XYZ file of C-alpha atoms in Angstrom:
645
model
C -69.487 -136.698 110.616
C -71.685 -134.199 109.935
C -72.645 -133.137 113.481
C -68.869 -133.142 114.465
C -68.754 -130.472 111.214
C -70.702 -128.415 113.069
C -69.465 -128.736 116.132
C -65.646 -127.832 114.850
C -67.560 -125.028 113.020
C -68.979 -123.728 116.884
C -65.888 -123.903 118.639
C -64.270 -121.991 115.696
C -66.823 -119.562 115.944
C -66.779 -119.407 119.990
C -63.023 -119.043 120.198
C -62.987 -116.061 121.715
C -65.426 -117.044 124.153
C -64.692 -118.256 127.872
C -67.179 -119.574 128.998
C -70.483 -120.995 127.137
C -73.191 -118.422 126.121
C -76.718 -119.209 125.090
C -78.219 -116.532 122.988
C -82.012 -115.803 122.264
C -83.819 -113.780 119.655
C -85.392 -111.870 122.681
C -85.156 -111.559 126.374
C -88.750 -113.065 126.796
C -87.937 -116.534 125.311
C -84.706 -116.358 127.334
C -86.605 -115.983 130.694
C -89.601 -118.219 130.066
C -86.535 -121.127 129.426
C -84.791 -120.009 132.467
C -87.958 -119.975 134.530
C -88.134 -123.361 132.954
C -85.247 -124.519 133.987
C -85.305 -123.755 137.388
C -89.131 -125.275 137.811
C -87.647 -128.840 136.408
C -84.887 -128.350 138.844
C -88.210 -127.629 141.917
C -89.750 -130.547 140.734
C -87.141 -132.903 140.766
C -86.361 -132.053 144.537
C -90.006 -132.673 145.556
C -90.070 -136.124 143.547
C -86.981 -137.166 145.909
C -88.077 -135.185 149.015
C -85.327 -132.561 149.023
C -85.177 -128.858 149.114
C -84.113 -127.291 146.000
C -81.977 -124.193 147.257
C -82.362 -120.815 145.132
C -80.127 -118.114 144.898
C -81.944 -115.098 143.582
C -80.275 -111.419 141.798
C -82.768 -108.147 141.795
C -82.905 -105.513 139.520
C -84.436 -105.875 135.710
C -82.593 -109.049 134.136
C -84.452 -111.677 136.252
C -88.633 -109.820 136.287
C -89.751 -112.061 133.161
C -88.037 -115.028 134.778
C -90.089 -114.305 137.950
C -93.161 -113.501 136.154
C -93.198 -116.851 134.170
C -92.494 -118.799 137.795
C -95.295 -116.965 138.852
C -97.634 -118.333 135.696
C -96.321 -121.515 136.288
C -97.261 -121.833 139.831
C -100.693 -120.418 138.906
C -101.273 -121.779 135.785
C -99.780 -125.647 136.180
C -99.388 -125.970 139.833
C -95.664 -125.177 140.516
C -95.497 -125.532 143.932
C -92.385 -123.765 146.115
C -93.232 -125.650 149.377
C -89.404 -127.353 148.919
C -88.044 -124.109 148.078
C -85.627 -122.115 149.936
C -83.970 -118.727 148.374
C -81.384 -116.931 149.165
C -80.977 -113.140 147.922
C -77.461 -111.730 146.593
C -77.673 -108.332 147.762
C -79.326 -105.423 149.691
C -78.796 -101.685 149.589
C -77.161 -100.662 153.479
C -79.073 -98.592 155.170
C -82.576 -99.080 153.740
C -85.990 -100.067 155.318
C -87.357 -103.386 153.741
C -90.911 -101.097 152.898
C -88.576 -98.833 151.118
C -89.381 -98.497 147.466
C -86.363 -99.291 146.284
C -85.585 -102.080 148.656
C -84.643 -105.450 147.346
C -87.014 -106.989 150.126
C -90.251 -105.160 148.480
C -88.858 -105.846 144.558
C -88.960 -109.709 145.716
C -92.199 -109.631 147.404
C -93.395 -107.610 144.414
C -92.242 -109.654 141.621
C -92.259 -113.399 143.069
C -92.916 -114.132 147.144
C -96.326 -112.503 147.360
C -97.756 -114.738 144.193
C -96.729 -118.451 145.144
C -96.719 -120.603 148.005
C -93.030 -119.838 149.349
C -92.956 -120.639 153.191
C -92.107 -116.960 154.126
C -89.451 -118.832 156.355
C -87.891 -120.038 153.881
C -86.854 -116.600 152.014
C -83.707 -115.030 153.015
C -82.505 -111.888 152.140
C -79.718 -109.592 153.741
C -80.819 -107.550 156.176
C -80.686 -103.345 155.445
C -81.762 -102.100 159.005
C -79.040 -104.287 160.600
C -76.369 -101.811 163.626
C -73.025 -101.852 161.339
C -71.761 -103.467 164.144
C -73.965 -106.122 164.258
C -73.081 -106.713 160.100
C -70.079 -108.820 159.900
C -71.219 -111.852 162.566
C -74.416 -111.295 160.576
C -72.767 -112.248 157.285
C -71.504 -114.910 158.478
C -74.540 -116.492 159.489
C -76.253 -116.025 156.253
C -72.697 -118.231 154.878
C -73.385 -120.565 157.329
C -77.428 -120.949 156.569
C -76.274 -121.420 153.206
C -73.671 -124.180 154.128
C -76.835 -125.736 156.221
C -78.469 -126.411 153.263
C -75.560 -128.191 151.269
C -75.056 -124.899 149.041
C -77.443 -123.101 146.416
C -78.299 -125.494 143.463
C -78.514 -122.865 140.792
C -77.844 -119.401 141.389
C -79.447 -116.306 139.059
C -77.063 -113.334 138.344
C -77.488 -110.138 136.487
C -74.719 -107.692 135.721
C -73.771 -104.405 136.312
C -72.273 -102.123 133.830
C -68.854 -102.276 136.023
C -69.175 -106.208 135.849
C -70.122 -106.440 139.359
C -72.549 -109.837 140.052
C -74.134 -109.217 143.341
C -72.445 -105.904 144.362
C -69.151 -107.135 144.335
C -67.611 -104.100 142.394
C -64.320 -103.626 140.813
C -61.686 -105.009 142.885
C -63.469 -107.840 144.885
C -61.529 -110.937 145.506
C -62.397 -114.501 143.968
C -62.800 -115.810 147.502
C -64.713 -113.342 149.133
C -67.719 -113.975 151.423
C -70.658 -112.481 152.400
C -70.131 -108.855 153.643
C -70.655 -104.977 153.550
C -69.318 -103.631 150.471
C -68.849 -99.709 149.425
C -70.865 -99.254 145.966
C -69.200 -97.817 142.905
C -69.559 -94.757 141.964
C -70.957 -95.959 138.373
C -73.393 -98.751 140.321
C -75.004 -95.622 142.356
C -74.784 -93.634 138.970
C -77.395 -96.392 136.984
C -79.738 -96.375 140.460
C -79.935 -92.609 140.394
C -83.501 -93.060 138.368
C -84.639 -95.272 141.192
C -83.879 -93.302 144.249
C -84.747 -89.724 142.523
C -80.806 -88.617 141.977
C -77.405 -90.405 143.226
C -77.198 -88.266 146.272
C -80.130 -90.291 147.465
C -78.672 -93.554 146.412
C -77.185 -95.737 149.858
C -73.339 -96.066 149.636
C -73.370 -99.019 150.878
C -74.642 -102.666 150.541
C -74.549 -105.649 151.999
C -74.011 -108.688 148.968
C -72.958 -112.276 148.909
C -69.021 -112.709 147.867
C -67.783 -113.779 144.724
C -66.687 -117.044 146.610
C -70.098 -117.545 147.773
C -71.454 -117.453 144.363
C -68.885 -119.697 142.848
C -69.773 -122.419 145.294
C -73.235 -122.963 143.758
C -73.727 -126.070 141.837
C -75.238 -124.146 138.615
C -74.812 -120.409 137.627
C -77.030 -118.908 135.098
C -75.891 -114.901 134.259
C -78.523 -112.943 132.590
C -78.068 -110.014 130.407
C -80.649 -107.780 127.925
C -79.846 -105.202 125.943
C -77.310 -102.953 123.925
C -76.538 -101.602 127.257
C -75.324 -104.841 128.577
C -72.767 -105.500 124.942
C -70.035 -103.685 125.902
C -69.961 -105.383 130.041
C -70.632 -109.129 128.361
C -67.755 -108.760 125.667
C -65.519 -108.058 128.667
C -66.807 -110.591 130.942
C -67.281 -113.444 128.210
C -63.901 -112.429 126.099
C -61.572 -111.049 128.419
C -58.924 -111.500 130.426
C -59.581 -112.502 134.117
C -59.515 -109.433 136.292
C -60.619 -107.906 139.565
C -61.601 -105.070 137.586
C -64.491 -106.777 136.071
C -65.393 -109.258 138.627
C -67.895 -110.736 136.260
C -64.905 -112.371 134.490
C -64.151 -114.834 137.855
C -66.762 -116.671 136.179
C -64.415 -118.221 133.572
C -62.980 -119.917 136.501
C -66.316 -122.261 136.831
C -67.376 -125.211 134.942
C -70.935 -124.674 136.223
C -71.833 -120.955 134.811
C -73.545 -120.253 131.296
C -74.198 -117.055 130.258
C -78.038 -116.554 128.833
C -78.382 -113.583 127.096
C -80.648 -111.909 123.793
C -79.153 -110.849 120.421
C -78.771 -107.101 121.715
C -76.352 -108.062 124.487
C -74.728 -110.619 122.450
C -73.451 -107.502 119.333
C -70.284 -107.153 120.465
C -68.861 -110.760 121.222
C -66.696 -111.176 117.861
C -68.540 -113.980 116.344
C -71.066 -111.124 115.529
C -69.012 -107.848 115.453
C -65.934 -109.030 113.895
C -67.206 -112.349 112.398
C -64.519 -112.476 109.385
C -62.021 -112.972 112.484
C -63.718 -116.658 113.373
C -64.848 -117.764 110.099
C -66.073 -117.818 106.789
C -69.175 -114.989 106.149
C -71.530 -114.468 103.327
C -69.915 -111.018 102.024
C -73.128 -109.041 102.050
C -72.702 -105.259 100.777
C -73.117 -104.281 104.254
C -70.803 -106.558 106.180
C -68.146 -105.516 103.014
C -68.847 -102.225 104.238
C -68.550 -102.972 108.411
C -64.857 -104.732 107.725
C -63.252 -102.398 105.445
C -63.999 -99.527 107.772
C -63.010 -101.635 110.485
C -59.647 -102.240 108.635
C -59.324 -98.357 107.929
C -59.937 -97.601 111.588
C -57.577 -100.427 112.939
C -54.673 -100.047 110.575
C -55.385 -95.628 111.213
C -55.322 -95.851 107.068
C -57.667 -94.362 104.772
C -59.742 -96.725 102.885
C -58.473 -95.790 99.256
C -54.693 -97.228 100.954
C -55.364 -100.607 102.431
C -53.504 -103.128 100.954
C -53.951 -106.876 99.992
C -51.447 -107.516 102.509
C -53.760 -105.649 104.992
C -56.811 -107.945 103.954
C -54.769 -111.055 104.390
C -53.236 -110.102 107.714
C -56.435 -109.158 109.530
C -58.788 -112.121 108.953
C -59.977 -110.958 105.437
C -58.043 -112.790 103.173
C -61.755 -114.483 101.597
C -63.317 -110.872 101.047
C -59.919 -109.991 99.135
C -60.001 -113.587 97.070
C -63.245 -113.628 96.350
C -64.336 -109.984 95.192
C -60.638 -108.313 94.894
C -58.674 -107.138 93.653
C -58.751 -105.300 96.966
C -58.375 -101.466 95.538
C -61.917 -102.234 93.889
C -63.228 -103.019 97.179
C -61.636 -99.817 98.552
C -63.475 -97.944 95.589
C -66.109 -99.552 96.467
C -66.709 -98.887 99.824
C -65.219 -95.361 99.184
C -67.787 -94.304 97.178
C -70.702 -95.324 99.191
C -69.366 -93.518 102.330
C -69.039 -90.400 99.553
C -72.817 -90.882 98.674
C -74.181 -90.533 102.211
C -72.863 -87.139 102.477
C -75.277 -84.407 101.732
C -75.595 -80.493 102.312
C -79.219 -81.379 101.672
C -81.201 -83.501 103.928
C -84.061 -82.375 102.366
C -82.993 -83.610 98.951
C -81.478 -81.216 96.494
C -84.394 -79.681 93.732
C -83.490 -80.118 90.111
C -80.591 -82.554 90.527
C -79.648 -85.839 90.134
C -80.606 -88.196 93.252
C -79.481 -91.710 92.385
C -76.345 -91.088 94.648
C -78.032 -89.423 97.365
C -79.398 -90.569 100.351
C -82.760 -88.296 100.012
C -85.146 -87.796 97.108
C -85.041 -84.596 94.932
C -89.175 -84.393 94.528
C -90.676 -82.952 96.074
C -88.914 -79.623 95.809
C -90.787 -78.507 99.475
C -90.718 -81.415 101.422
C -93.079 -81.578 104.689
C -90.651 -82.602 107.274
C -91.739 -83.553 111.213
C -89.123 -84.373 113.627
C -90.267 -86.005 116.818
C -88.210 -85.033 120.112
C -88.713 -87.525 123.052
C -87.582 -84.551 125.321
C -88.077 -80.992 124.481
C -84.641 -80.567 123.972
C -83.538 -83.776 121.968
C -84.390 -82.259 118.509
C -81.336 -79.341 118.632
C -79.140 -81.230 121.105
C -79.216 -84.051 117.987
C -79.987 -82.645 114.908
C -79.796 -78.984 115.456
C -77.733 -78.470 112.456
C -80.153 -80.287 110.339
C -83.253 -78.896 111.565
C -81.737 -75.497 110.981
C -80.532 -75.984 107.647
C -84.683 -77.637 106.141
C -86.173 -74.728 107.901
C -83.236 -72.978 105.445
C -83.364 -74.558 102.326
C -87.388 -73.885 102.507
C -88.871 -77.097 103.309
C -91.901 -77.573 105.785
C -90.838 -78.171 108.940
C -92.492 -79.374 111.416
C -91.468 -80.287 115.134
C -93.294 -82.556 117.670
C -92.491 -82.584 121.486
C -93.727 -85.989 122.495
C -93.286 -85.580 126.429
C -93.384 -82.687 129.183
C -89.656 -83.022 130.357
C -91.258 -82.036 133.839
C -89.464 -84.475 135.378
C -86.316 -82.735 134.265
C -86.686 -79.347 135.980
C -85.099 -78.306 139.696
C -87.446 -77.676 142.200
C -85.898 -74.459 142.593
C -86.170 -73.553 139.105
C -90.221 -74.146 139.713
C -89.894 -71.688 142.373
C -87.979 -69.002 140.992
C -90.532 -69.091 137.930
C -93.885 -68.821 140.616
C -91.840 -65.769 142.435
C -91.946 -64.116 138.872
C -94.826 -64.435 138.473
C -95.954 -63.285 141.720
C -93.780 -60.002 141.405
C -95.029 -59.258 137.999
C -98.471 -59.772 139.243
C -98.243 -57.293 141.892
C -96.253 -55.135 140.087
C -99.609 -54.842 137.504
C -101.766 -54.288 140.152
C -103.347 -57.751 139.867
C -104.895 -60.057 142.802
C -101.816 -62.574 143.107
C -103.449 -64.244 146.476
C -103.824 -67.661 144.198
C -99.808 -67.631 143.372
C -98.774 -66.485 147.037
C -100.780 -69.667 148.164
C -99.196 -72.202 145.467
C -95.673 -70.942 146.417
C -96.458 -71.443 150.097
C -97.388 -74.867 149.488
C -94.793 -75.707 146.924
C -91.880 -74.587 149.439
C -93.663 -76.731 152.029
C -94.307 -79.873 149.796
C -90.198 -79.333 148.349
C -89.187 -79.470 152.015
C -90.705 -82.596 152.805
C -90.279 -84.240 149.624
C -88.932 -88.173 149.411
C -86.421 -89.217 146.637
C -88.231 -90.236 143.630
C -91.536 -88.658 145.003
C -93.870 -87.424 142.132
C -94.681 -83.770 142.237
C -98.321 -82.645 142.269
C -100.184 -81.924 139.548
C -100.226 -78.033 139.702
C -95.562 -78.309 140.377
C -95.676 -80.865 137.285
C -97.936 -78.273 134.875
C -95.190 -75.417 135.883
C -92.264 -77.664 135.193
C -93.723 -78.634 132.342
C -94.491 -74.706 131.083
C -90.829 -74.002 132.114
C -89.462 -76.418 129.090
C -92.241 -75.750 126.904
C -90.618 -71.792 126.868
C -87.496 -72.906 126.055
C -88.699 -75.535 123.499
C -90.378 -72.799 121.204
C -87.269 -70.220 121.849
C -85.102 -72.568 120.707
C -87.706 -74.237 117.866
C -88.004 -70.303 116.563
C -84.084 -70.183 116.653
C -83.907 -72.885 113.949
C -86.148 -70.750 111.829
C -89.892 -72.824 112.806
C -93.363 -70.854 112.071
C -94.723 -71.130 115.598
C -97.999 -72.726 114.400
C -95.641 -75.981 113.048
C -94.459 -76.213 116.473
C -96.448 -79.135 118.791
C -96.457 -79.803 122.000
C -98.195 -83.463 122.142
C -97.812 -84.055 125.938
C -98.097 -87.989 125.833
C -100.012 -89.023 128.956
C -97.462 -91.681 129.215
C -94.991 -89.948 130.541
C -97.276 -88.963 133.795
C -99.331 -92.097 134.019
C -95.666 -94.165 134.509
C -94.960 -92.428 137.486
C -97.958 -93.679 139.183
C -98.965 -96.849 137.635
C -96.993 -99.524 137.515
C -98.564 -101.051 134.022
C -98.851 -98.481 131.589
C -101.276 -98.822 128.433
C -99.922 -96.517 125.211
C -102.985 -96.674 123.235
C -104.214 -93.258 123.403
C -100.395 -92.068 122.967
C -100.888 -93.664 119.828
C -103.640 -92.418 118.613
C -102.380 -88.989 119.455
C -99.340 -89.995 117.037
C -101.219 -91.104 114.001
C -103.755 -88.060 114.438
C -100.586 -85.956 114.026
C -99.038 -87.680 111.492
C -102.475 -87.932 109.212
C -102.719 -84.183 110.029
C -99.010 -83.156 108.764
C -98.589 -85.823 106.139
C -95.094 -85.400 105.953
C -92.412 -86.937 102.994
C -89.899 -87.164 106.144
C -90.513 -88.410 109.375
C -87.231 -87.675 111.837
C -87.562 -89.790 114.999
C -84.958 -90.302 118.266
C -83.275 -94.075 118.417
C -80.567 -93.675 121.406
C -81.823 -95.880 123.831
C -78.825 -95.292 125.559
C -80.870 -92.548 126.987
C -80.864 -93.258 130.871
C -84.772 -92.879 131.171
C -85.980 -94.871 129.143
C -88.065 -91.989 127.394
C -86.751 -92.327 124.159
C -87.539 -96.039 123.584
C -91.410 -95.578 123.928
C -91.226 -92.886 122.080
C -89.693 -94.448 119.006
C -91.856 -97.317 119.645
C -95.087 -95.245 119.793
C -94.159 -93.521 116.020
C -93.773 -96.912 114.970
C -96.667 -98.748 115.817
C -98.639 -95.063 114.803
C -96.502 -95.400 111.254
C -97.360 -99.574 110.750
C -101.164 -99.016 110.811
C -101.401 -95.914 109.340
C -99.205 -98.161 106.027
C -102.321 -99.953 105.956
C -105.090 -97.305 105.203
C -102.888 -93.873 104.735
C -101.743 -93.792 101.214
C -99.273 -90.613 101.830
C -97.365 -93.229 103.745
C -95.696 -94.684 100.582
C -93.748 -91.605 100.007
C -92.985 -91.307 104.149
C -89.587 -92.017 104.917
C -88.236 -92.399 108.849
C -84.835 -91.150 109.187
C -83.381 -91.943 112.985
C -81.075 -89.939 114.651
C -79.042 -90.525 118.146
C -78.889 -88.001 120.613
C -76.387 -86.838 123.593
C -75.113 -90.439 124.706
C -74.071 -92.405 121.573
C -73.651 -91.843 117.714
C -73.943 -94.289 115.124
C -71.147 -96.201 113.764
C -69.479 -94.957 110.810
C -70.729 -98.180 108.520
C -74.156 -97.899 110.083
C -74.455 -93.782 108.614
C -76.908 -93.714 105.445
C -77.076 -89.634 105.666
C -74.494 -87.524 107.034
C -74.949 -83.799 107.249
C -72.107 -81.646 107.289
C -72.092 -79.027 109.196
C -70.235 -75.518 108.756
C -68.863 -73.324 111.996
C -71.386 -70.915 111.682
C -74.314 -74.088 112.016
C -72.475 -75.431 114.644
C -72.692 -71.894 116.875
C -76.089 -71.908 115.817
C -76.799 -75.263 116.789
C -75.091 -74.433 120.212
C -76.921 -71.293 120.772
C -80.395 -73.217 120.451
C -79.523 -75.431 122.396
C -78.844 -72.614 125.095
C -82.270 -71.969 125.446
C -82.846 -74.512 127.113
C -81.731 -72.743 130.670
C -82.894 -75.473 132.818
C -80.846 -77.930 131.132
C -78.077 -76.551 131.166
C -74.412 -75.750 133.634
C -76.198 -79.315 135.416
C -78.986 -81.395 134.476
C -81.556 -83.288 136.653
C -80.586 -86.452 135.024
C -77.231 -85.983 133.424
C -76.467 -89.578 133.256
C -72.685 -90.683 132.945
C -71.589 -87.825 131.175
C -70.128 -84.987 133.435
C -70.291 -83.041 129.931
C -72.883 -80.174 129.299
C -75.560 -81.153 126.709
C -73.808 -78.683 124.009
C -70.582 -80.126 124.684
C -71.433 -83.637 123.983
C -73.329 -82.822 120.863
C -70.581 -81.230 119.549
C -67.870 -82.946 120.455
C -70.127 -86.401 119.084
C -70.566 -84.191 115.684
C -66.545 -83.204 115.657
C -65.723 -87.038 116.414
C -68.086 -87.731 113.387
C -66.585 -85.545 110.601
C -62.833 -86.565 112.220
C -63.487 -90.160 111.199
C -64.668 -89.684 108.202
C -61.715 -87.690 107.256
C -59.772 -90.198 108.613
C -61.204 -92.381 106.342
C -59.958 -90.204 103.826
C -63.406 -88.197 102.727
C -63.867 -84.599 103.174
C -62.508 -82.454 106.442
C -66.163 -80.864 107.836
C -66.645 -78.957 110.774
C -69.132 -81.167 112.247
C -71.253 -83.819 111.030
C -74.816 -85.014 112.112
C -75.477 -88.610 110.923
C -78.611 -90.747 110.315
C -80.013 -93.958 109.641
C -83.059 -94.709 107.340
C -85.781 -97.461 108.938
C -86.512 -100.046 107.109
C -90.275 -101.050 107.184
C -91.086 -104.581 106.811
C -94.155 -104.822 104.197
């Protein structure tokens, strides 16, 4: 009885749900059980003499799956004599020694590390004559067939909810073939290739048919990144527009993904729609500004009748009646906002998100980039420099590999000229520029620039950083530029220790000793940059809490930056800002030249870097007057860490 409870209590909660989905805490447990599952699967074909048949996916879903087959060979004699693979997809044109070919990733990650007969891999072929493709394709279908299909085939996902590369608008039966690569797909491989100009067109993938056909499906997916492409895939409606979704057609798929992925599926978004929840303060909090936003009401008019008709009727029996919910929830919306991020001196606090004491707070906001600190929280920055407090700002990275190579260029010519124009010996500069314009003329996509084109990159955003730091009002002697060696060492070495970038942290932080620590958490951010940054403060902050007693009165605020904001329930300070801060804002972030009109890395945002931050800030202060708070220009919004002791 009690196991069918639970099992009625599943499918409730899975309603909304397609086709099955495993979740993990993290993507490492997920990959080691995969990996598991696939060397059980091995193993069983060599105790009956058969040939288990693989199909492997690319890209960064499936590396800890790889890695762990490649411990288990090593470690407990996994053997891949029986195995044959086939690979989903290939870039078209590429050279199989490219660096970004799918030939070298699989060598890389998996072939070169256990005992694969190297006839027995398969992957599509990028050097093939297009003529020569199509009767090609077909013989990879019919190798397949040879084999009695693939027993269990390994997908990731794109963020168009392509598996292989078949894109928006592939058919459910489609074969093996050349495909033309969205415009989104070539968009998230940009990084890879050193810009989307340099990213192939074209590839050559298995079909959607050809992947349906396998006896076992297993679709992997980490991340926030992947939430929004999962929701659609596991929860929506079949469509060729997110070919991902022909997978509700199989009785052989599951879907393995980690909690991150998993935050949108409505069992954990909207839970009150699926079942009964444990009305915590917060979740009270997330549904009635969900209600607001759905119904377009403000909070202080919802209704009982609301409650009941949107899956809430428990919240509104067991803590209504519903207006003192509204109240509720009102009023701690109306206690995040603050003209004073620094705390206000000589006031009462206990309905403020910051503390009043002390009066002069020593504030240090770390930028990944040297422009994320005004692009996000220009407003704020500007108004503790203001109001009097300490303020401190820390660049954590060069941004070298931001800059044009032109713009390196133009900046050596000035020199030159100004040189000459003094009188000075400017042989040295003539020299550099001769072999810069050589080495840009030559240079492969993705290619790392020398040392020497790196340091002038790197001096061309450090000017702009302290124009635009001395803009929000900064001494220039609180203004640090912490270079985190990082950010080089990643571009040429593949495992990258951040030991001494932590130790560079926590001498910075011991030296500052700041009451408010302001630190970037978009990892939306299309480099990656900002997630080892925030994950370098932290592990500096966690053992400095265990010897630093200054720490006890350190609070980390996090802020998002030009791709996402936080969600209006997720806000614990918002800033308001007035016109006047906002063209402020904007003009700092102006002088940041090399950023702007076009961006190395712009990611999918056609927008200019001032444009998204304040059209994010606008969309901010519109909801929360929607909500029915305050009208504000703009509003800058944060969220305060919480520290497990």
């Amino acid at each position: 009885m009690e196991y069918n409870m639970l099992k009625l209590n599943l499918l409730e909660e899975t309603r909304y749900e397609k086709v099955p989905v495993k979740i993990y805490s993290d993507d490492t447990g997920a990959s080691i059980n995969v990996a598991r599952r696939i060397a059980e699967l091995i193993k069983n074909k060599q105790a009956k003499g058969e040939t288990a048949v693989l199909g492997l996916a690319t890209g960064a879903s499936p590396i800890k799956v790889y890695k762990e087959l490649v411990r288990l060979h090593k470690e407990e004699n996994l053997s891949f004599k029986n195995v044959v693979t086939f690979n989903l997809d290939e870039y078209y044109p590429i050279q199989p020694d490219a660096e970004q070919s799918y030939v070298r990733f699989m060598k890389e990650q998996l072939f070169d590390h256990v005992d694969i007969d190297t006839a027995n891999v398969n992957i599509p072929d990028g050097t093939l004559k297009q003529e020569d493709i199509a009767a090609y394709c077909l013989a990879y279908e019919q190798k397949i067939n040879s084999y009695g299909g693939i027993d269990l085939q390994v997908l990731g996902i794109g963020r168009t909810g392509h598996i292989g590369f078949n894109e928006p608008g592939s058919a459910p039966n489609s074969g093996t073939r050349l495909v033309t690569l969205n415009d989104l797909t070539r968009r998230d491989a940009s990084k890879d290739f050193g810009g989307k100009e340099n990213v192939p067109k074209k590839a050559i993938t298995m079909g959607i048919g050809t992947i349906f056909k396998a006896k076992e499906i297993i679709l992997l997916a980490w991340n926030g990144k992947k939430a929004p492409i999962i929701k659609k895939a596991v929860e929506g409606a079949i469509s060729t527009e997110v070919p991902a979704t022909f997978l509700q057609m199989s009785n052989n798929v599951e879907f393995v993904i980690d909690e991150d992925a998993a935050v949108e599926l409505t069992r954990f978004d909207i839970p009150w729609l699926v079942k009964d929840c444990r009305w915590t303060d917060s979740l009270t909090k997330k549904a009635v500004v969900w209600l607001a936003k759905t119904l377009g009401k403000p909070i202080l008019k919802l209704t009982e009748a609301d409650y009941n008709n949107n899956g809430m009727a428990q919240l509104a029996t067991d803590f209504g009646p519903v207006y003192n919910i509204n109240i509720n929830v009102f009023n701690k919306l109306q206690h995040t906002i603050t003209g004073w991020p620094g705390g206000k001196f000589n006031a009462d606090d206990s309905q403020r998100p910051e503390r009043a004491l002390p009066q002069v707070k020593r504030s240090i906001v770390f930028s990944p980039h040297p422009d994320d600190d005004v692009i996000s929280m220009g407003g704020t920055f500007i108004r503790l420099a203001d109001q009097g407090h300490e303020v401190h700002v820390a660049y954590q990275t060069s941004g070298n590999t931001a800059v044009w190579d032109e713009d390196a260029l133009r900046y050596v010519e000035f020199a030159m000229d100004f040189g000459q124009a003094q009188g000075q010996d400017t042989t040295y500069l003539t020299n550099l520029y001769a072999t810069m314009k050589e080495f840009f003329k030559t240079k492969k996509p993705n290619q790392s620039d020398p040392k020497e084109i790196r340091t002038i990159k790197g001096l061309i955003r450090k000017g702009e950083a302290i124009a635009g730091a001395r803009l929000s009002g900064l001494r220039d002697e609180n203004i640090h530029f912490m270079d985190l060696p990082f950010y080089d060492r990643g571009k040429f070495e593949k495992v990258v220790s951040y030991e001494d970038d932590v130790q560079q942290t926590m001498e910075l932080l011991q030296q500052v000793k700041p009451h408010q620590i302001f630190a970037a958490s978009d990892f939306a951010d299309p480099h990656g940059t900002h997630k080892v940054c925030f994950e370098i403060i932290l592990e500096a902050l966690t053992r400095l809490r265990k010897t630093e007693g200054w720490t006890a009165d350190c609070w980390l605020w996090l802020y998002r930056g030009a791709w996402h904001e936080f969600e209006i329930h997720e806000i614990e300070m918002a800033v308001p800002l007035s016109p006047q801060e906002v063209e402020r804002k904007r003009l700092a972030i102006f002088k940041h030249q090399s950023q702007k009109d076009l961006p190395v890395f712009p990611g999918d945002d056609a927008r200019e870097f001032w444009v998204r931050a304040e059209d994010r800030t606008r969309e901010t202060a519109r909801l929360y007057n929607a909500l029915g708070l305050a009208e504000y220009e703009a509003i800058e919004a944060f969220v305060k860490w919480k520290f497990e002791d």
